[in-house]
PDB file of C-alpha atoms in Angstrom:
ATOM      1  CA  MET D   1       0.000   0.000   0.000  1.00 52.00           C
ATOM      2  CA  ARG D   2       2.850   2.379   0.907  1.00 54.00           C
ATOM      3  CA  ARG D   3       4.616   1.548  -2.357  1.00 53.00           C
ATOM      4  CA  LEU D   4       1.440   2.318  -4.324  1.00 44.00           C
ATOM      5  CA  LEU D   5       1.029   5.623  -2.503  1.00 45.00           C
ATOM      6  CA  LEU D   6       4.685   6.530  -3.079  1.00 46.00           C
ATOM      7  CA  LEU D   7       4.379   5.633  -6.777  1.00 45.00           C
ATOM      8  CA  SER D   8       1.276   7.803  -7.090  1.00 46.00           C
ATOM      9  CA  ILE D   9       3.041  10.759  -5.498  1.00 46.00           C
ATOM     10  CA  LEU D  10       6.114  10.402  -7.712  1.00 46.00           C
ATOM     11  CA  SER D  11       4.076   9.976 -10.891  1.00 45.00           C
ATOM     12  CA  ALA D  12       1.761  12.956 -10.232  1.00 43.00           C
ATOM     13  CA  PRO D  13       4.055  15.524 -11.974  1.00 46.00           C
ATOM     14  CA  LEU D  14       4.382  13.218 -15.003  1.00 42.00           C
ATOM     15  CA  TRP D  15       0.598  12.705 -15.160  1.00 40.00           C
ATOM     16  CA  ALA D  16       0.047  16.463 -14.956  1.00 42.00           C
ATOM     17  CA  GLU D  17       2.488  16.953 -17.829  1.00 45.00           C
ATOM     18  CA  MET D  18       0.716  14.301 -19.889  1.00 47.00           C
ATOM     19  CA  MET D  19      -2.625  16.027 -19.366  1.00 53.00           C
ATOM     20  CA  ASP D  20      -1.558  19.606 -20.116  1.00 66.00           C
ATOM     21  CA  PRO D  21      -4.073  21.208 -22.498  1.00 76.00           C
ATOM     22  CA  ILE D  22      -3.219  22.190 -26.043  1.00 82.00           C
ATOM     23  CA  ASN D  23      -3.959  25.856 -26.681  1.00 91.00           C
ATOM     24  CA  ASP D  24      -4.245  27.144 -30.256  1.00 94.00           C
ATOM     25  CA  LEU D  25      -4.722  30.587 -31.723  1.00 97.00           C
ATOM     26  CA  ARG D  26      -6.065  30.173 -35.264  1.00 98.00           C
ATOM     27  CA  LEU D  27      -7.095  32.659 -37.923  1.00 97.00           C
ATOM     28  CA  GLY D  28      -7.852  32.642 -41.599  1.00 97.00           C
ATOM     29  CA  PRO D  29     -10.392  33.153 -44.378  1.00 98.00           C
ATOM     30  CA  ALA D  30     -13.335  30.993 -45.397  1.00 97.00           C
ATOM     31  CA  ILE D  31     -15.007  30.899 -48.808  1.00 97.00           C
ATOM     32  CA  VAL D  32     -18.779  30.838 -48.202  1.00 96.00           C
ATOM     33  CA  MET D  33     -21.811  30.723 -50.453  1.00 92.00           C
ATOM     34  CA  GLY D  34     -23.720  33.968 -50.821  1.00 91.00           C
ATOM     35  CA  PRO D  35     -27.184  34.028 -49.221  1.00 94.00           C
ATOM     36  CA  SER D  36     -30.585  34.035 -50.875  1.00 95.00           C
ATOM     37  CA  ILE D  37     -32.521  37.254 -50.232  1.00 96.00           C
ATOM     38  CA  LYS D  38     -36.266  37.837 -50.365  1.00 96.00           C
ATOM     39  CA  GLU D  39     -37.852  41.232 -49.755  1.00 95.00           C
ATOM     40  CA  SER D  40     -41.390  42.257 -48.848  1.00 95.00           C
ATOM     41  CA  ILE D  41     -42.298  45.939 -49.217  1.00 93.00           C
ATOM     42  CA  THR D  42     -45.340  47.590 -47.691  1.00 94.00           C
ATOM     43  CA  THR D  43     -46.085  51.060 -49.056  1.00 88.00           C
ATOM     44  CA  ALA D  44     -47.342  53.978 -46.966  1.00 85.00           C
ATOM     45  CA  ALA D  45     -50.790  53.362 -48.542  1.00 85.00           C
ATOM     46  CA  GLY D  46     -50.786  49.712 -47.383  1.00 87.00           C
ATOM     47  CA  ALA D  47     -50.058  48.018 -50.736  1.00 90.00           C
ATOM     48  CA  LYS D  48     -47.654  45.066 -50.625  1.00 91.00           C
ATOM     49  CA  ALA D  49     -45.172  43.555 -53.057  1.00 90.00           C
ATOM     50  CA  SER D  50     -42.622  40.743 -52.746  1.00 93.00           C
ATOM     51  CA  TYR D  51     -39.264  40.570 -54.498  1.00 93.00           C
ATOM     52  CA  ASP D  52     -36.895  37.642 -54.909  1.00 94.00           C
ATOM     53  CA  TRP D  53     -33.360  38.986 -55.422  1.00 94.00           C
ATOM     54  CA  LYS D  54     -31.662  37.132 -58.280  1.00 91.00           C
ATOM     55  CA  ASN D  55     -27.948  36.611 -58.949  1.00 86.00           C
ATOM     56  CA  THR D  56     -26.537  38.411 -55.944  1.00 85.00           C
ATOM     57  CA  GLY D  57     -22.925  37.697 -54.958  1.00 78.00           C
ATOM     58  CA  ASP D  58     -22.187  34.017 -55.533  1.00 84.00           C
ATOM     59  CA  ILE D  59     -19.426  33.690 -52.937  1.00 90.00           C
ATOM     60  CA  ALA D  60     -17.858  35.778 -50.197  1.00 93.00           C
ATOM     61  CA  LEU D  61     -14.900  35.699 -47.824  1.00 95.00           C
ATOM     62  CA  ARG D  62     -15.478  35.453 -44.098  1.00 97.00           C
ATOM     63  CA  TYR D  63     -12.545  36.179 -41.798  1.00 98.00           C
ATOM     64  CA  GLU D  64     -12.331  34.410 -38.482  1.00 98.00           C
ATOM     65  CA  ALA D  65      -9.989  34.324 -35.472  1.00 98.00           C
ATOM     66  CA  GLY D  66     -10.408  31.968 -32.558  1.00 97.00           C
ATOM     67  CA  TYR D  67      -9.015  30.206 -29.534  1.00 97.00           C
ATOM     68  CA  TRP D  68      -9.021  26.391 -29.536  1.00 96.00           C
ATOM     69  CA  GLN D  69      -8.331  23.966 -26.710  1.00 93.00           C
ATOM     70  CA  GLY D  70      -7.973  20.203 -26.469  1.00 88.00           C
ATOM     71  CA  MET D  71      -6.160  17.758 -24.214  1.00 72.00           C
ATOM     72  CA  SER D  72      -2.600  16.644 -24.871  1.00 67.00           C
ATOM     73  CA  ARG D  73      -0.284  13.779 -24.035  1.00 57.00           C
ATOM     74  CA  GLU D  74       3.467  14.406 -23.710  1.00 54.00           C
ATOM     75  CA  GLY D  75       3.260  17.429 -25.974  1.00 60.00           C
ATOM     76  CA  ARG D  76       1.220  15.686 -28.663  1.00 62.00           C
ATOM     77  CA  SER D  77      -2.557  16.103 -28.764  1.00 67.00           C
ATOM     78  CA  ARG D  78      -4.524  12.930 -28.225  1.00 75.00           C
ATOM     79  CA  SER D  79      -7.857  11.937 -29.683  1.00 84.00           C
ATOM     80  CA  GLY D  80     -10.744  13.427 -27.774  1.00 88.00           C
ATOM     81  CA  PHE D  81     -12.839  16.499 -27.103  1.00 92.00           C
ATOM     82  CA  ILE D  82     -11.856  19.873 -28.601  1.00 93.00           C
ATOM     83  CA  TRP D  83     -13.656  23.208 -28.371  1.00 95.00           C
ATOM     84  CA  SER D  84     -13.273  26.725 -29.733  1.00 97.00           C
ATOM     85  CA  VAL D  85     -14.539  30.268 -29.361  1.00 98.00           C
ATOM     86  CA  GLY D  86     -13.860  33.125 -31.778  1.00 98.00           C
ATOM     87  CA  ALA D  87     -15.008  36.144 -33.737  1.00 98.00           C
ATOM     88  CA  SER D  88     -15.891  36.479 -37.418  1.00 98.00           C
ATOM     89  CA  TYR D  89     -16.470  39.200 -40.008  1.00 98.00           C
ATOM     90  CA  LEU D  90     -18.028  38.989 -43.474  1.00 97.00           C
ATOM     91  CA  ALA D  91     -18.680  41.686 -46.073  1.00 96.00           C
ATOM     92  CA  MET D  92     -20.020  41.211 -49.591  1.00 95.00           C
ATOM     93  CA  ASP D  93     -21.760  43.019 -52.428  1.00 94.00           C
ATOM     94  CA  VAL D  94     -25.294  41.645 -52.794  1.00 94.00           C
ATOM     95  CA  THR D  95     -26.487  43.967 -55.583  1.00 93.00           C
ATOM     96  CA  PRO D  96     -28.954  41.793 -57.546  1.00 93.00           C
ATOM     97  CA  GLN D  97     -28.824  41.523 -61.305  1.00 91.00           C
ATOM     98  CA  SER D  98     -32.623  41.212 -61.360  1.00 91.00           C
ATOM     99  CA  TYR D  99     -35.748  40.940 -59.196  1.00 91.00           C
ATOM    100  CA  GLU D 100     -38.522  38.389 -59.494  1.00 92.00           C
ATOM    101  CA  THR D 101     -42.000  39.430 -58.411  1.00 89.00           C
ATOM    102  CA  GLY D 102     -45.289  37.752 -59.274  1.00 85.00           C
ATOM    103  CA  GLY D 103     -43.449  35.271 -61.506  1.00 86.00           C
ATOM    104  CA  VAL D 104     -41.979  38.074 -63.638  1.00 91.00           C
ATOM    105  CA  THR D 105     -38.244  38.757 -63.660  1.00 92.00           C
ATOM    106  CA  THR D 106     -37.201  42.400 -64.064  1.00 88.00           C
ATOM    107  CA  PRO D 107     -33.563  43.431 -64.681  1.00 89.00           C
ATOM    108  CA  ASN D 108     -31.998  45.740 -62.125  1.00 86.00           C
ATOM    109  CA  VAL D 109     -31.205  48.823 -64.219  1.00 81.00           C
ATOM    110  CA  ARG D 110     -29.473  50.589 -61.315  1.00 80.00           C
ATOM    111  CA  ARG D 111     -26.501  48.314 -60.801  1.00 77.00           C
ATOM    112  CA  ASP D 112     -24.475  51.425 -59.998  1.00 81.00           C
ATOM    113  CA  LEU D 113     -26.193  51.549 -56.592  1.00 86.00           C
ATOM    114  CA  ALA D 114     -24.113  48.985 -54.699  1.00 91.00           C
ATOM    115  CA  LEU D 115     -25.933  47.086 -51.967  1.00 94.00           C
ATOM    116  CA  ASN D 116     -23.775  45.576 -49.241  1.00 96.00           C
ATOM    117  CA  LEU D 117     -24.243  42.939 -46.578  1.00 97.00           C
ATOM    118  CA  LYS D 118     -22.045  42.644 -43.475  1.00 97.00           C
ATOM    119  CA  GLU D 119     -21.938  40.195 -40.583  1.00 97.00           C
ATOM    120  CA  TYR D 120     -20.219  40.683 -37.228  1.00 98.00           C
ATOM    121  CA  GLY D 121     -20.326  37.384 -35.375  1.00 98.00           C
ATOM    122  CA  VAL D 122     -19.221  35.248 -32.470  1.00 98.00           C
ATOM    123  CA  VAL D 123     -18.640  31.554 -33.172  1.00 98.00           C
ATOM    124  CA  LEU D 124     -18.654  28.573 -30.805  1.00 98.00           C
ATOM    125  CA  GLY D 125     -17.546  25.073 -31.707  1.00 97.00           C
ATOM    126  CA  ALA D 126     -17.135  21.745 -29.926  1.00 96.00           C
ATOM    127  CA  GLY D 127     -16.283  18.374 -31.392  1.00 95.00           C
ATOM    128  CA  TRP D 128     -13.743  15.613 -31.766  1.00 93.00           C
ATOM    129  CA  ALA D 129     -10.091  15.481 -32.844  1.00 92.00           C
ATOM    130  CA  THR D 130      -8.296  12.258 -33.748  1.00 90.00           C
ATOM    131  CA  GLN D 131      -4.923  11.095 -32.450  1.00 87.00           C
ATOM    132  CA  PRO D 132      -2.208  12.815 -34.530  1.00 85.00           C
ATOM    133  CA  SER D 133      -0.081  10.752 -36.885  1.00 87.00           C
ATOM    134  CA  PRO D 134       3.564  11.680 -37.529  1.00 87.00           C
ATOM    135  CA  GLY D 135       4.532  12.736 -41.042  1.00 85.00           C
ATOM    136  CA  SER D 136       7.482  14.236 -42.879  1.00 86.00           C
ATOM    137  CA  LEU D 137       6.214  17.788 -42.279  1.00 86.00           C
ATOM    138  CA  GLY D 138       4.881  17.284 -38.766  1.00 88.00           C
ATOM    139  CA  ASP D 139       1.930  15.678 -36.983  1.00 89.00           C
ATOM    140  CA  TRP D 140      -1.457  15.676 -38.669  1.00 90.00           C
ATOM    141  CA  ASN D 141      -4.925  14.858 -37.355  1.00 91.00           C
ATOM    142  CA  TRP D 142      -8.585  15.061 -38.341  1.00 94.00           C
ATOM    143  CA  GLU D 143     -11.195  17.226 -36.643  1.00 95.00           C
ATOM    144  CA  ILE D 144     -14.992  17.291 -36.904  1.00 96.00           C
ATOM    145  CA  ILE D 145     -16.654  20.301 -35.267  1.00 96.00           C
ATOM    146  CA  PRO D 146     -20.334  21.289 -35.014  1.00 98.00           C
ATOM    147  CA  VAL D 147     -20.441  25.105 -34.946  1.00 98.00           C
ATOM    148  CA  VAL D 148     -22.915  27.823 -34.005  1.00 98.00           C
ATOM    149  CA  ARG D 149     -22.419  31.430 -35.081  1.00 98.00           C
ATOM    150  CA  GLY D 150     -24.444  34.507 -34.245  1.00 97.00           C
ATOM    151  CA  GLY D 151     -24.231  38.263 -34.106  1.00 98.00           C
ATOM    152  CA  LEU D 152     -25.294  41.354 -36.009  1.00 98.00           C
ATOM    153  CA  LEU D 153     -26.168  41.511 -39.715  1.00 98.00           C
ATOM    154  CA  THR D 154     -26.534  44.750 -41.682  1.00 98.00           C
ATOM    155  CA  ILE D 155     -27.862  44.980 -45.237  1.00 97.00           C
ATOM    156  CA  ASP D 156     -28.718  47.648 -47.814  1.00 96.00           C
ATOM    157  CA  THR D 157     -31.833  47.872 -49.957  1.00 94.00           C
ATOM    158  CA  VAL D 158     -33.359  50.505 -52.260  1.00 91.00           C
ATOM    159  CA  THR D 159     -36.698  52.199 -52.683  1.00 85.00           C
ATOM    160  CA  PRO D 160     -38.624  50.998 -55.749  1.00 79.00           C
ATOM    161  CA  GLY D 161     -39.340  53.357 -58.603  1.00 74.00           C
ATOM    162  CA  ALA D 162     -37.519  55.575 -61.065  1.00 73.00           C
ATOM    163  CA  ASN D 163     -35.447  57.388 -58.425  1.00 81.00           C
ATOM    164  CA  PRO D 164     -34.228  54.725 -55.989  1.00 83.00           C
ATOM    165  CA  GLU D 165     -32.551  55.607 -52.698  1.00 88.00           C
ATOM    166  CA  ILE D 166     -30.418  53.340 -50.548  1.00 92.00           C
ATOM    167  CA  ALA D 167     -31.521  52.475 -47.013  1.00 94.00           C
ATOM    168  CA  ASN D 168     -29.871  50.252 -44.428  1.00 95.00           C
ATOM    169  CA  GLY D 169     -31.170  47.973 -41.684  1.00 97.00           C
ATOM    170  CA  SER D 170     -29.690  45.636 -39.098  1.00 97.00           C
ATOM    171  CA  ALA D 171     -30.836  42.626 -37.096  1.00 98.00           C
ATOM    172  CA  PRO D 172     -29.449  39.608 -35.244  1.00 98.00           C
ATOM    173  CA  PHE D 173     -28.411  36.607 -37.330  1.00 97.00           C
ATOM    174  CA  TRP D 174     -27.616  32.996 -36.541  1.00 96.00           C
ATOM    175  CA  GLU D 175     -26.235  30.029 -38.415  1.00 97.00           C
ATOM    176  CA  ALA D 176     -25.264  26.490 -37.478  1.00 98.00           C
ATOM    177  CA  GLY D 177     -23.581  23.621 -39.217  1.00 97.00           C
ATOM    178  CA  LEU D 178     -20.858  21.030 -39.308  1.00 97.00           C
ATOM    179  CA  THR D 179     -17.255  21.466 -40.393  1.00 97.00           C
ATOM    180  CA  GLY D 180     -14.433  18.970 -40.673  1.00 96.00           C
ATOM    181  CA  GLY D 181     -10.872  18.980 -41.872  1.00 96.00           C
ATOM    182  CA  VAL D 182      -7.243  18.113 -41.384  1.00 96.00           C
ATOM    183  CA  VAL D 183      -4.717  19.973 -39.237  1.00 95.00           C
ATOM    184  CA  LEU D 184      -0.931  19.779 -39.658  1.00 94.00           C
ATOM    185  CA  SER D 185       1.195  20.937 -36.728  1.00 91.00           C
ATOM    186  CA  ASP D 186       4.901  21.007 -35.888  1.00 87.00           C
ATOM    187  CA  LYS D 187       6.304  22.501 -32.691  1.00 82.00           C
ATOM    188  CA  ASN D 188       4.522  25.837 -32.312  1.00 87.00           C
ATOM    189  CA  TRP D 189       2.810  26.319 -35.671  1.00 93.00           C
ATOM    190  CA  LEU D 190      -0.196  24.746 -37.402  1.00 95.00           C
ATOM    191  CA  ILE D 191      -2.141  24.910 -40.636  1.00 97.00           C
ATOM    192  CA  GLY D 192      -5.581  23.480 -41.322  1.00 97.00           C
ATOM    193  CA  LEU D 193      -7.900  22.915 -44.272  1.00 97.00           C
ATOM    194  CA  CYS D 194     -11.608  22.546 -43.489  1.00 97.00           C
ATOM    195  CA  ALA D 195     -14.906  22.188 -45.314  1.00 98.00           C
ATOM    196  CA  GLY D 196     -18.483  22.107 -44.117  1.00 97.00           C
ATOM    197  CA  TRP D 197     -22.119  23.063 -44.572  1.00 97.00           C
ATOM    198  CA  LEU D 198     -23.957  25.900 -42.828  1.00 96.00           C
ATOM    199  CA  TYR D 199     -27.584  26.957 -42.541  1.00 97.00           C
ATOM    200  CA  GLY D 200     -28.756  30.234 -41.060  1.00 96.00           C
ATOM    201  CA  THR D 201     -31.272  33.019 -41.421  1.00 95.00           C
ATOM    202  CA  SER D 202     -32.087  36.580 -40.395  1.00 97.00           C
ATOM    203  CA  GLU D 203     -35.107  38.892 -40.674  1.00 97.00           C
ATOM    204  CA  VAL D 204     -34.208  42.559 -41.230  1.00 98.00           C
ATOM    205  CA  LYS D 205     -36.746  45.406 -41.135  1.00 96.00           C
ATOM    206  CA  VAL D 206     -35.880  48.652 -42.910  1.00 96.00           C
ATOM    207  CA  ASP D 207     -37.695  51.988 -42.903  1.00 93.00           C
ATOM    208  CA  LEU D 208     -37.315  53.339 -46.443  1.00 91.00           C
ATOM    209  CA  PRO D 209     -36.772  57.067 -47.142  1.00 89.00           C
ATOM    210  CA  ASN D 210     -40.045  57.348 -49.092  1.00 86.00           C
ATOM    211  CA  GLY D 211     -42.142  56.145 -46.162  1.00 88.00           C
ATOM    212  CA  ASP D 212     -42.384  52.505 -47.316  1.00 91.00           C
ATOM    213  CA  LYS D 213     -41.363  49.635 -45.050  1.00 94.00           C
ATOM    214  CA  SER D 214     -39.189  46.729 -46.133  1.00 95.00           C
ATOM    215  CA  GLU D 215     -38.614  43.325 -44.573  1.00 97.00           C
ATOM    216  CA  LEU D 216     -35.710  41.261 -45.891  1.00 97.00           C
ATOM    217  CA  THR D 217     -35.265  37.550 -45.283  1.00 97.00           C
ATOM    218  CA  VAL D 218     -31.597  36.584 -45.613  1.00 97.00           C
ATOM    219  CA  THR D 219     -30.965  32.826 -45.759  1.00 96.00           C
ATOM    220  CA  ARG D 220     -27.665  31.009 -46.083  1.00 94.00           C
ATOM    221  CA  ASN D 221     -27.772  27.322 -46.914  1.00 95.00           C
ATOM    222  CA  GLY D 222     -24.669  25.940 -48.549  1.00 94.00           C
ATOM    223  CA  PRO D 223     -21.085  24.722 -48.376  1.00 96.00           C
ATOM    224  CA  GLU D 224     -17.980  26.539 -47.241  1.00 96.00           C
ATOM    225  CA  ALA D 225     -14.228  25.904 -47.185  1.00 97.00           C
ATOM    226  CA  SER D 226     -11.652  27.526 -44.941  1.00 97.00           C
ATOM    227  CA  LEU D 227      -7.918  27.836 -44.332  1.00 97.00           C
ATOM    228  CA  GLN D 228      -6.542  28.096 -40.806  1.00 97.00           C
ATOM    229  CA  VAL D 229      -3.080  29.148 -39.743  1.00 97.00           C
ATOM    230  CA  GLY D 230      -1.940  29.680 -36.187  1.00 97.00           C
ATOM    231  CA  ILE D 231       0.270  28.932 -33.251  1.00 95.00           C
ATOM    232  CA  ARG D 232       0.137  26.195 -30.616  1.00 88.00           C
ATOM    233  CA  PHE D 233       1.355  26.800 -27.075  1.00 84.00           C
TER     234      PHE D 233
END
């Protein structure tokens, strides 16, 4: 019994070293699908019309920076739970090439009036990382991470008619999905390639300059791919 107790005391520092957490700082861009946008306008007189924005921006870049943590064993991460928290920013031109209303598609003749969408978000992720395998460039492992992102979305729209004016509105947004990829690490650096699918939506109400009211439904439902670079400490 005394020997077992003595062994436990002597091995405690080694066990603590084996269980030190891995801490990563990662940042990089992601290529994401542009959202679909539908707009409902109610005039000051109470008349209503719905518009389906066609051929807005096909893809956009989202920039993200985050802190990641997982367990480690003797300096090398082991398979098991991994989690992350970070911030993201996206900006894209969503000026439509045309509008569809009542089954009729009308070209947007005022393409010179650029309409922009921006997202300021916080992202949370938690999932699983495999045991790293040694390679010629370093250790590599697979990760699969369910993610949830939310924050503030702002978007531009225009008043209908011959003399359009730009107006802007903002609202909360959310999106959730699943991402997975491979991470290569060596000493204090890492690089990762990930792909996934996200779904999210937001409802934005805008008071137009001419007294009309607009409600925009912004929906993202599609794939994305990202590059991560960072440091491990």
